[in-house]
PDB file of C-alpha atoms in Angstrom:
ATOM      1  CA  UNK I  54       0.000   0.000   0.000  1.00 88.00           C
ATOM      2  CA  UNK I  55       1.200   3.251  -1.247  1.00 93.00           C
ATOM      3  CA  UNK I  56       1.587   6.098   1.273  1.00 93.00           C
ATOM      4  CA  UNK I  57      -0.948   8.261  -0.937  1.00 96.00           C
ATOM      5  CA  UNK I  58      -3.731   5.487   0.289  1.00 96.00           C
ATOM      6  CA  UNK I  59      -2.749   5.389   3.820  1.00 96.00           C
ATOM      7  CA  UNK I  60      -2.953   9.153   4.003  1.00 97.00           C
ATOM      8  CA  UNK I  61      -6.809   9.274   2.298  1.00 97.00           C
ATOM      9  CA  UNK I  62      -7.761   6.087   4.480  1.00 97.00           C
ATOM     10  CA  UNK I  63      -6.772   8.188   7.092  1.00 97.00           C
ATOM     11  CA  UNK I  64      -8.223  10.914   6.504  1.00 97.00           C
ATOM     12  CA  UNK I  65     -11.198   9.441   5.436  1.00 97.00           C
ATOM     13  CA  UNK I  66     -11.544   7.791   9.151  1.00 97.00           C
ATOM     14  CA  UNK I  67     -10.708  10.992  10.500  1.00 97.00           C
ATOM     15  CA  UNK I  68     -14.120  12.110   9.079  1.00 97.00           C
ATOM     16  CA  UNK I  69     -15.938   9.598  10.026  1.00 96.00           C
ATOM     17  CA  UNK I  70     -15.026   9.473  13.874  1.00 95.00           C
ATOM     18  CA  UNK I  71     -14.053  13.072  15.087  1.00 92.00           C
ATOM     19  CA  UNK I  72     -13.614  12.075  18.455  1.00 91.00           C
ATOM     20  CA  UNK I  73     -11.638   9.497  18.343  1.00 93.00           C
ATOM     21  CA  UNK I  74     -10.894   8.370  22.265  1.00 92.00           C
ATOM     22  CA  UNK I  75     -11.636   5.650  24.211  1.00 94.00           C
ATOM     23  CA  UNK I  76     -14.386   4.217  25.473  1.00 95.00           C
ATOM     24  CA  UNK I  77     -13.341   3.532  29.047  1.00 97.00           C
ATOM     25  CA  UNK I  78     -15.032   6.202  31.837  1.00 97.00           C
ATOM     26  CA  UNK I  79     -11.903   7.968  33.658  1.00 97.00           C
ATOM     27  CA  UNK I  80     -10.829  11.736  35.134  1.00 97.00           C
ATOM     28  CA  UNK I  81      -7.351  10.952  35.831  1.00 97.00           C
ATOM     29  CA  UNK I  82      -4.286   8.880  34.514  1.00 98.00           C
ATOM     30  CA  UNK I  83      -4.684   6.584  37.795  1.00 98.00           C
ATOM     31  CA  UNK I  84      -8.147   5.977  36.782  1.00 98.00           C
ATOM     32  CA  UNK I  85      -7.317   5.120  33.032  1.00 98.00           C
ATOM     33  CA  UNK I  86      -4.447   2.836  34.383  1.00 98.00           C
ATOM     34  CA  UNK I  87      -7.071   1.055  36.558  1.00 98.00           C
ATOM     35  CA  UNK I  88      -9.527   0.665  34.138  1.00 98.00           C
ATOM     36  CA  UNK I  89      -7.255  -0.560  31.310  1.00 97.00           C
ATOM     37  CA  UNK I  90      -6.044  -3.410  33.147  1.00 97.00           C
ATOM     38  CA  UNK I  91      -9.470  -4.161  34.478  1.00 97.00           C
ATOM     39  CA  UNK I  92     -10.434  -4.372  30.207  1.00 95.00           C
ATOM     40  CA  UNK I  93      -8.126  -7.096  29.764  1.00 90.00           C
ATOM     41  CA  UNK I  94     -10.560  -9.850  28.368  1.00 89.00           C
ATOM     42  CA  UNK I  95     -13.246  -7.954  29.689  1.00 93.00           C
ATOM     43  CA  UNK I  96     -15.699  -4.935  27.406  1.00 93.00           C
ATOM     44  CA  UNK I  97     -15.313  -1.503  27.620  1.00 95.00           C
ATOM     45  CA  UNK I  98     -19.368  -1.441  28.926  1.00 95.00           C
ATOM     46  CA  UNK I  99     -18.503  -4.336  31.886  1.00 97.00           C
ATOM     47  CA  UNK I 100     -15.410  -1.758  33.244  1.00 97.00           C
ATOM     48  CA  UNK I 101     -17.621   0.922  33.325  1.00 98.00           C
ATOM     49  CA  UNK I 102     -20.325  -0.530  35.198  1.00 97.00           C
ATOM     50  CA  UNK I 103     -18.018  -1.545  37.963  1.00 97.00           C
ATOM     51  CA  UNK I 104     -15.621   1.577  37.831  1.00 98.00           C
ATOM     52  CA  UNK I 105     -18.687   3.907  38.066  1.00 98.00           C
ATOM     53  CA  UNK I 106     -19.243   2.055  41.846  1.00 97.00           C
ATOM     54  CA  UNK I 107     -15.223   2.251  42.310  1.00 98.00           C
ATOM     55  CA  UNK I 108     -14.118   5.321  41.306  1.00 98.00           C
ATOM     56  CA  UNK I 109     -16.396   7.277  43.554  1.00 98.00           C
ATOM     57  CA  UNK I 110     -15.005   5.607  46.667  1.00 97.00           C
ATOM     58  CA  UNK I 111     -11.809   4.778  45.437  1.00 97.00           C
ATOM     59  CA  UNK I 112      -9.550   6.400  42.772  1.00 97.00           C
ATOM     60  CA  UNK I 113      -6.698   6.823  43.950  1.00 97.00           C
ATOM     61  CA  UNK I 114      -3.477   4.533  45.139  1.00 98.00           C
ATOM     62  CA  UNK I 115      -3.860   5.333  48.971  1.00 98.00           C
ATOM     63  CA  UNK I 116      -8.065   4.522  48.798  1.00 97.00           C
ATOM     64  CA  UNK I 117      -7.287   1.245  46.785  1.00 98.00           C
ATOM     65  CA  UNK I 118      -4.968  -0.070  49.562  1.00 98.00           C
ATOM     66  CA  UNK I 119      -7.003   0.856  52.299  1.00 97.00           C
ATOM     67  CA  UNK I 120     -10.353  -1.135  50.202  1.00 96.00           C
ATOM     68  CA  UNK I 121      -7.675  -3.772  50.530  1.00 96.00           C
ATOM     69  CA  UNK I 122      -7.683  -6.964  47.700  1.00 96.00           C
ATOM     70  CA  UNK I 123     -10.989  -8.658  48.736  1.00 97.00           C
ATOM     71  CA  UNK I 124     -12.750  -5.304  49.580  1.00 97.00           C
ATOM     72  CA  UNK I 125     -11.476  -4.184  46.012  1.00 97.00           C
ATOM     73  CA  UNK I 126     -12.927  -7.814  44.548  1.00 97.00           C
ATOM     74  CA  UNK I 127     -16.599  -6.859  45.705  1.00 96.00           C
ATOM     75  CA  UNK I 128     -16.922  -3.887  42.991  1.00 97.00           C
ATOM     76  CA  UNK I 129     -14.712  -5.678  40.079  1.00 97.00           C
ATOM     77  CA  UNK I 130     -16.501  -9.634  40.780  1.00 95.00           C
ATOM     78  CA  UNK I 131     -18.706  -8.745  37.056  1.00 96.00           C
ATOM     79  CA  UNK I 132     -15.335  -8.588  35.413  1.00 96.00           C
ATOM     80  CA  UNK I 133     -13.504 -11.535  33.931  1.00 91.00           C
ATOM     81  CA  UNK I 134     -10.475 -12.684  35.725  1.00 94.00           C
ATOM     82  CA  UNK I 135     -11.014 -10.563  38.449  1.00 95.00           C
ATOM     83  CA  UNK I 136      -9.109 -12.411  41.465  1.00 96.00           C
ATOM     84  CA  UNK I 137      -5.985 -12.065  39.151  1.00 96.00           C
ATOM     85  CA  UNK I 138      -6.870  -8.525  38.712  1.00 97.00           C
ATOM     86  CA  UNK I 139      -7.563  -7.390  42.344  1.00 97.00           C
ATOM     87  CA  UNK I 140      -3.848  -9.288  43.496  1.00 97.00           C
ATOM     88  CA  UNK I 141      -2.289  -7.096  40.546  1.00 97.00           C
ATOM     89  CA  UNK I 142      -4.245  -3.784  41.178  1.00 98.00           C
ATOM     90  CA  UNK I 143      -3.077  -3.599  44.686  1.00 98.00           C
ATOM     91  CA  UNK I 144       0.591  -4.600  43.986  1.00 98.00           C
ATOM     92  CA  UNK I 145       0.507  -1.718  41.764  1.00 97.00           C
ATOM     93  CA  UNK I 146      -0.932   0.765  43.967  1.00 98.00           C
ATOM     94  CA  UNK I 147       1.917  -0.096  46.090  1.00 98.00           C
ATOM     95  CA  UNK I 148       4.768  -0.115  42.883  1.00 98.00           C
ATOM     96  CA  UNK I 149       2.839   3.763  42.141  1.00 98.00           C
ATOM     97  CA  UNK I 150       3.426   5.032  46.026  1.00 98.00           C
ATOM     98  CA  UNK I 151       6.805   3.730  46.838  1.00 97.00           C
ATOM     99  CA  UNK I 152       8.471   4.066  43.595  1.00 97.00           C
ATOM    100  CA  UNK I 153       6.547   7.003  41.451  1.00 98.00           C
ATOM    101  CA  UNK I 154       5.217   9.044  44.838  1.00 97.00           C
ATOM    102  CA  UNK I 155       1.623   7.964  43.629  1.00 96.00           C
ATOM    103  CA  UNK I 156       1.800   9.139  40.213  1.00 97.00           C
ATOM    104  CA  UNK I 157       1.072   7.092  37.361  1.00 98.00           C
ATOM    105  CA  UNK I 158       4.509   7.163  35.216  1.00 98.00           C
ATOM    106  CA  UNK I 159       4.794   8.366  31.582  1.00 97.00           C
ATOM    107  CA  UNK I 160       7.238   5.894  30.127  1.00 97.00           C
ATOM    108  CA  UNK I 161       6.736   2.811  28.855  1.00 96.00           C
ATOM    109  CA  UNK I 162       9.918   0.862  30.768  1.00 96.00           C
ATOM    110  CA  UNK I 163       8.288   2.562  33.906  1.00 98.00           C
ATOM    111  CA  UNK I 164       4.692   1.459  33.046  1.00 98.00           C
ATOM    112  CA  UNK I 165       5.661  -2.261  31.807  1.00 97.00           C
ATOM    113  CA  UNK I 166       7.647  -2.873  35.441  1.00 97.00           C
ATOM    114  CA  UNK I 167       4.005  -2.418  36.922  1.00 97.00           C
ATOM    115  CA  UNK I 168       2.200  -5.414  38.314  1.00 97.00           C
ATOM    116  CA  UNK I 169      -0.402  -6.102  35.569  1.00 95.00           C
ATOM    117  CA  UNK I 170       0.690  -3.513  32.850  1.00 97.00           C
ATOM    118  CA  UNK I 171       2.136  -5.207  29.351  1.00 95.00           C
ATOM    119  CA  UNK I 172       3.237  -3.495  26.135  1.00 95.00           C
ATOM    120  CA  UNK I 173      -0.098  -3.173  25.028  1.00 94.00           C
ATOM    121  CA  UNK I 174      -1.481  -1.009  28.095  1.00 96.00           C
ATOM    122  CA  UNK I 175       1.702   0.822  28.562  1.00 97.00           C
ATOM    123  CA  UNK I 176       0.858   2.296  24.947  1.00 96.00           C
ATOM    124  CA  UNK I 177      -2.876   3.009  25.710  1.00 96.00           C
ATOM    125  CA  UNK I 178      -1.542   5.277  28.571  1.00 97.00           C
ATOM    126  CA  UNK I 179       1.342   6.790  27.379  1.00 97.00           C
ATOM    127  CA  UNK I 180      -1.325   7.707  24.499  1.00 95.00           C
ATOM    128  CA  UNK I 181      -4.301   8.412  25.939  1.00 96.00           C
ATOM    129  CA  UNK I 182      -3.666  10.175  29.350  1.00 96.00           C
ATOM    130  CA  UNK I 183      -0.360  11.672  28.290  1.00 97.00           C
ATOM    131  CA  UNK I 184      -0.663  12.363  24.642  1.00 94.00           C
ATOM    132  CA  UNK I 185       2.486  10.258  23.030  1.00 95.00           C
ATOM    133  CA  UNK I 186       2.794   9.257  19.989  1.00 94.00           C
ATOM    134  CA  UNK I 187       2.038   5.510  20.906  1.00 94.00           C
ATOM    135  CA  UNK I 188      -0.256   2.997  18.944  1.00 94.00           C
ATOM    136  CA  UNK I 189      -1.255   0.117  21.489  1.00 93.00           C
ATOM    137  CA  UNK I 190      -2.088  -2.981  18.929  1.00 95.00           C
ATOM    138  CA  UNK I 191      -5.161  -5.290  20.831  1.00 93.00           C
ATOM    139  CA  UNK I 192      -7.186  -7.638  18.526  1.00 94.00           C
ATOM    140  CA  UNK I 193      -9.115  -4.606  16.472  1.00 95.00           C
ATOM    141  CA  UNK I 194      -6.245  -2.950  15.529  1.00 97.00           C
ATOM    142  CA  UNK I 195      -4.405  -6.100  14.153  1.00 97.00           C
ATOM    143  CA  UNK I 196      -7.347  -6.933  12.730  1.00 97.00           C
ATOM    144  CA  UNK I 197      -7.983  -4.083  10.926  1.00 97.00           C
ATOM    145  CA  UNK I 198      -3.938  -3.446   9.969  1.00 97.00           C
ATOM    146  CA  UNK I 199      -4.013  -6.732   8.443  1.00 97.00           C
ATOM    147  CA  UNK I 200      -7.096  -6.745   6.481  1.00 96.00           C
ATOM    148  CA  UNK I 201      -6.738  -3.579   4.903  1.00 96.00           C
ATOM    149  CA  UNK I 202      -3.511  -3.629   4.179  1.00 96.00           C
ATOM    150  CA  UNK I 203      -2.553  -0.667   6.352  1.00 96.00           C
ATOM    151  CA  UNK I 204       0.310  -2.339   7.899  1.00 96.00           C
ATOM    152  CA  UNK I 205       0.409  -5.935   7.965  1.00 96.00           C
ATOM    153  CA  UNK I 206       2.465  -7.903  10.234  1.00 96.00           C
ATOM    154  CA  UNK I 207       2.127 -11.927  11.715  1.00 96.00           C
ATOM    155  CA  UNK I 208       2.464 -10.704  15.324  1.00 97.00           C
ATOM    156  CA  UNK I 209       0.992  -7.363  17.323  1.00 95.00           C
ATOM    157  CA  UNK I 210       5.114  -6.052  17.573  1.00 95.00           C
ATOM    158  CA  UNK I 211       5.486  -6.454  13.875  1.00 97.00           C
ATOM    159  CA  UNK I 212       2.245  -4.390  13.156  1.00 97.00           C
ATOM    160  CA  UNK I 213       3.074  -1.588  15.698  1.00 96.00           C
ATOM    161  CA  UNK I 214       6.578  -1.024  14.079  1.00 96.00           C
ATOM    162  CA  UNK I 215       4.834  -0.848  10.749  1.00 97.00           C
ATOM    163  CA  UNK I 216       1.873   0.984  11.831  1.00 96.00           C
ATOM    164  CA  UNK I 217       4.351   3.770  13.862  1.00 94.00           C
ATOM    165  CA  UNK I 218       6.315   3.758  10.415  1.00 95.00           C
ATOM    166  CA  UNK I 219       3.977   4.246   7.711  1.00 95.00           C
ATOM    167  CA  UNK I 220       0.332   6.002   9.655  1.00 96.00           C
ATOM    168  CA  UNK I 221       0.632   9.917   8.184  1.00 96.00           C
ATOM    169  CA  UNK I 222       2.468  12.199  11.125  1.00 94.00           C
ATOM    170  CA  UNK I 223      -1.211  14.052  11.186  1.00 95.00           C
ATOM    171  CA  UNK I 224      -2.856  11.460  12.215  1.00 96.00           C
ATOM    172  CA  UNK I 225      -0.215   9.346  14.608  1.00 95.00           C
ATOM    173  CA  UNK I 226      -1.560  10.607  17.904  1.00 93.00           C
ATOM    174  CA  UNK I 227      -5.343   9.652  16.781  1.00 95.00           C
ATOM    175  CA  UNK I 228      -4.556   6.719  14.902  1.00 96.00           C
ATOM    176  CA  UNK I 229      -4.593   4.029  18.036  1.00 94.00           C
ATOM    177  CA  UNK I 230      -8.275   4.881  18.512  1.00 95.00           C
ATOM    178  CA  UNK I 231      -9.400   5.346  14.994  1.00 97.00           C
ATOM    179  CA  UNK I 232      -8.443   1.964  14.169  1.00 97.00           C
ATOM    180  CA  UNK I 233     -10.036   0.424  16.852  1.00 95.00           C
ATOM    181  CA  UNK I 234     -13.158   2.394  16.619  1.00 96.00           C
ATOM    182  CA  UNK I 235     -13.355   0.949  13.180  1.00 97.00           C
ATOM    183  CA  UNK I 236     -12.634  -2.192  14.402  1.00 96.00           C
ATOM    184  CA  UNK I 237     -15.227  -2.108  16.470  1.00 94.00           C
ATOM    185  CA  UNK I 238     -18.309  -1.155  14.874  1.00 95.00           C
ATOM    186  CA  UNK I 239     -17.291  -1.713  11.080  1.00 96.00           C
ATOM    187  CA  UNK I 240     -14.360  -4.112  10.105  1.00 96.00           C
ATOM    188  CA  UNK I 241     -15.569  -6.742  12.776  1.00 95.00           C
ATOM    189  CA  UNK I 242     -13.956  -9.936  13.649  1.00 92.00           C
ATOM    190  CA  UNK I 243     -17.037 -12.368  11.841  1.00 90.00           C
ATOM    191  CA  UNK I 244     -18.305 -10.229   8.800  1.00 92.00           C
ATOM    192  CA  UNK I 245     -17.056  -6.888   8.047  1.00 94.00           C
ATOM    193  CA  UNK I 246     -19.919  -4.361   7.239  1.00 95.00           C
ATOM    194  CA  UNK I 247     -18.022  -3.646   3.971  1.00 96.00           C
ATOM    195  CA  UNK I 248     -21.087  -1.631   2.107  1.00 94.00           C
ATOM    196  CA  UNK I 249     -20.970   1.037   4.974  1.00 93.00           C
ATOM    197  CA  UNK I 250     -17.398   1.477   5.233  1.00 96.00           C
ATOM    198  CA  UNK I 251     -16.035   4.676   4.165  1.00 96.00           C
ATOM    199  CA  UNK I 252     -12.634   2.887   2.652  1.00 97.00           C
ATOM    200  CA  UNK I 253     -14.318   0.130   0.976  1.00 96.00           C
ATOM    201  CA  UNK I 254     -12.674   1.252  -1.984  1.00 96.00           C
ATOM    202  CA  UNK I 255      -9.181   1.752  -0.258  1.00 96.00           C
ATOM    203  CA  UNK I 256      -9.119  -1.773   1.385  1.00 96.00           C
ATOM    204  CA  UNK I 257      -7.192  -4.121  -0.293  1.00 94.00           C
ATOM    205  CA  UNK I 258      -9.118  -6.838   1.901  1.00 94.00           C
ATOM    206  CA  UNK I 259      -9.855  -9.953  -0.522  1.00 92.00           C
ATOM    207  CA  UNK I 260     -13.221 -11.361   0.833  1.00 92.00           C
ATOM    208  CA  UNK I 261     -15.633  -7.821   1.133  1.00 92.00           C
ATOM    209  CA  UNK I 262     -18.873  -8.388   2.141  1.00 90.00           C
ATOM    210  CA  UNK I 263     -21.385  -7.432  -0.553  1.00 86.00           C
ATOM    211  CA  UNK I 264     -24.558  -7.182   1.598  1.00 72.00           C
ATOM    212  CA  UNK I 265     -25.335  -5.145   5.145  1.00 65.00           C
ATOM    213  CA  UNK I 266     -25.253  -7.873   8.047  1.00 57.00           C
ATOM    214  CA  UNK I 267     -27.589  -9.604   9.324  1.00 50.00           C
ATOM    215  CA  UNK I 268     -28.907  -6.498  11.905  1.00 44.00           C
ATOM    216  CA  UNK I 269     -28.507  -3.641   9.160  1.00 43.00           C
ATOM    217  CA  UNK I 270     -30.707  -5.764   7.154  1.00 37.00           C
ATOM    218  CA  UNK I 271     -33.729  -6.318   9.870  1.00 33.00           C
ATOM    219  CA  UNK I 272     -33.429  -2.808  10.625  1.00 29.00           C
ATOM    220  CA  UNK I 273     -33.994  -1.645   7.134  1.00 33.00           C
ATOM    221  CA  UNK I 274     -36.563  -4.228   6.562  1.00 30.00           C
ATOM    222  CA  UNK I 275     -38.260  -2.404   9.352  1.00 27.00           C
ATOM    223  CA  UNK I 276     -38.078   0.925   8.238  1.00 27.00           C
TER     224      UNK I 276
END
């Protein structure tokens, strides 16, 4: 794919989703950090539910701690994994307070040495609370940079590299989200809703779906 295409895709997503940002509820860095590794396996809607109960009586290291790992497992138990999660949350309420002074770090080497935080979340943060040039790859996104062409890669290092090489410099601090916003809600996982995408005709994908899905079709049906 030529860098002309990239750009209009781009551009063209730009468009389509002007505010690209995540889904997750949070009013600090702390509460992103908590919430991201709370999404692992889990939806944006689940984290959410249980962070609006949380965050009110605890969002910060200090309140975390004192909810201690079981009291902290009573408004997280709707998530997946959540015993994992809980041990993990308050070992890194403890990394935050006696190595960052309760402060949520902004590199990644600082934010990977976390209890719970990988590559993936590292880049979400560094992104999305602090405004870095970062693209965190999860399943949309390597999804979507395969498929289309964007940046295709057999692993989710392999597409970042590409993805931080070739994504137009106007468009690197929004691109984490615009690709998986599209991921999301248009090139899903199952069938892609190809006839309402606005780069259908950029997409080098081989298999486009010719007909609205199953949903788009009952609703117009309706209508």
């Amino acid at each position: 794919m030529n860098p002309k295409k990239r750009l209009e895709i781009f551009d063209r997503l730009a468009a389509a989703i002007p505010d690209p940002t995540t889904e997750l509820n949070y009013n600090s860095a702390f509460e992103l950090l908590i919430a991201v590794v709370l999404s692992a396996q889990a939806t944006d809607k689940g984290v959410n539910k249980a962070t609006a109960k949380l965050f009110p009586v605890a969002n910060t290291p200090e309140d975390i701690l004192a909810l201690g790992e079981n009291g902290l497992k009573e408004y997280i138990k709707t998530i997946g994994l959540y015993n994992s999660k809980a041990t993990h949350i308050i070992t890194l309420c403890r990394q935050l307070l006696e190595k960052h002074g309760g402060q949520v770090p902004q590199t990644r080497e600082e934010l990977e040495a976390l209890a719970g935080v990988g590559r993936k979340t590292a880049n979400v943060i560094l992104n999305t609370a602090f405004g870095q040039h970062t693209i965190a790859v999860d399943t949309h996104i390597f999804r979507v940079a395969n498929r289309t062409g964007i940046a295709p890669g057999k692993n989710v290092l392999e597409v970042e590299r590409k993805l931080e090489k070739f994504v137009p410099k106007k468009h690197i601090k929004d691109a984490h989200h615009l690709l998986i916003l599209h991921g999301r809600y248009t090139c899903i996982a199952r069938k892609p809703r190809c006839p309402s995408c606005v780069i259908e005709d950029l997409c080098e994908y081989r298999h486009k779906t010719k007909y609205q899905d199953d949903a788009a079709t009952e609703v117009k049906s309706r209508s």
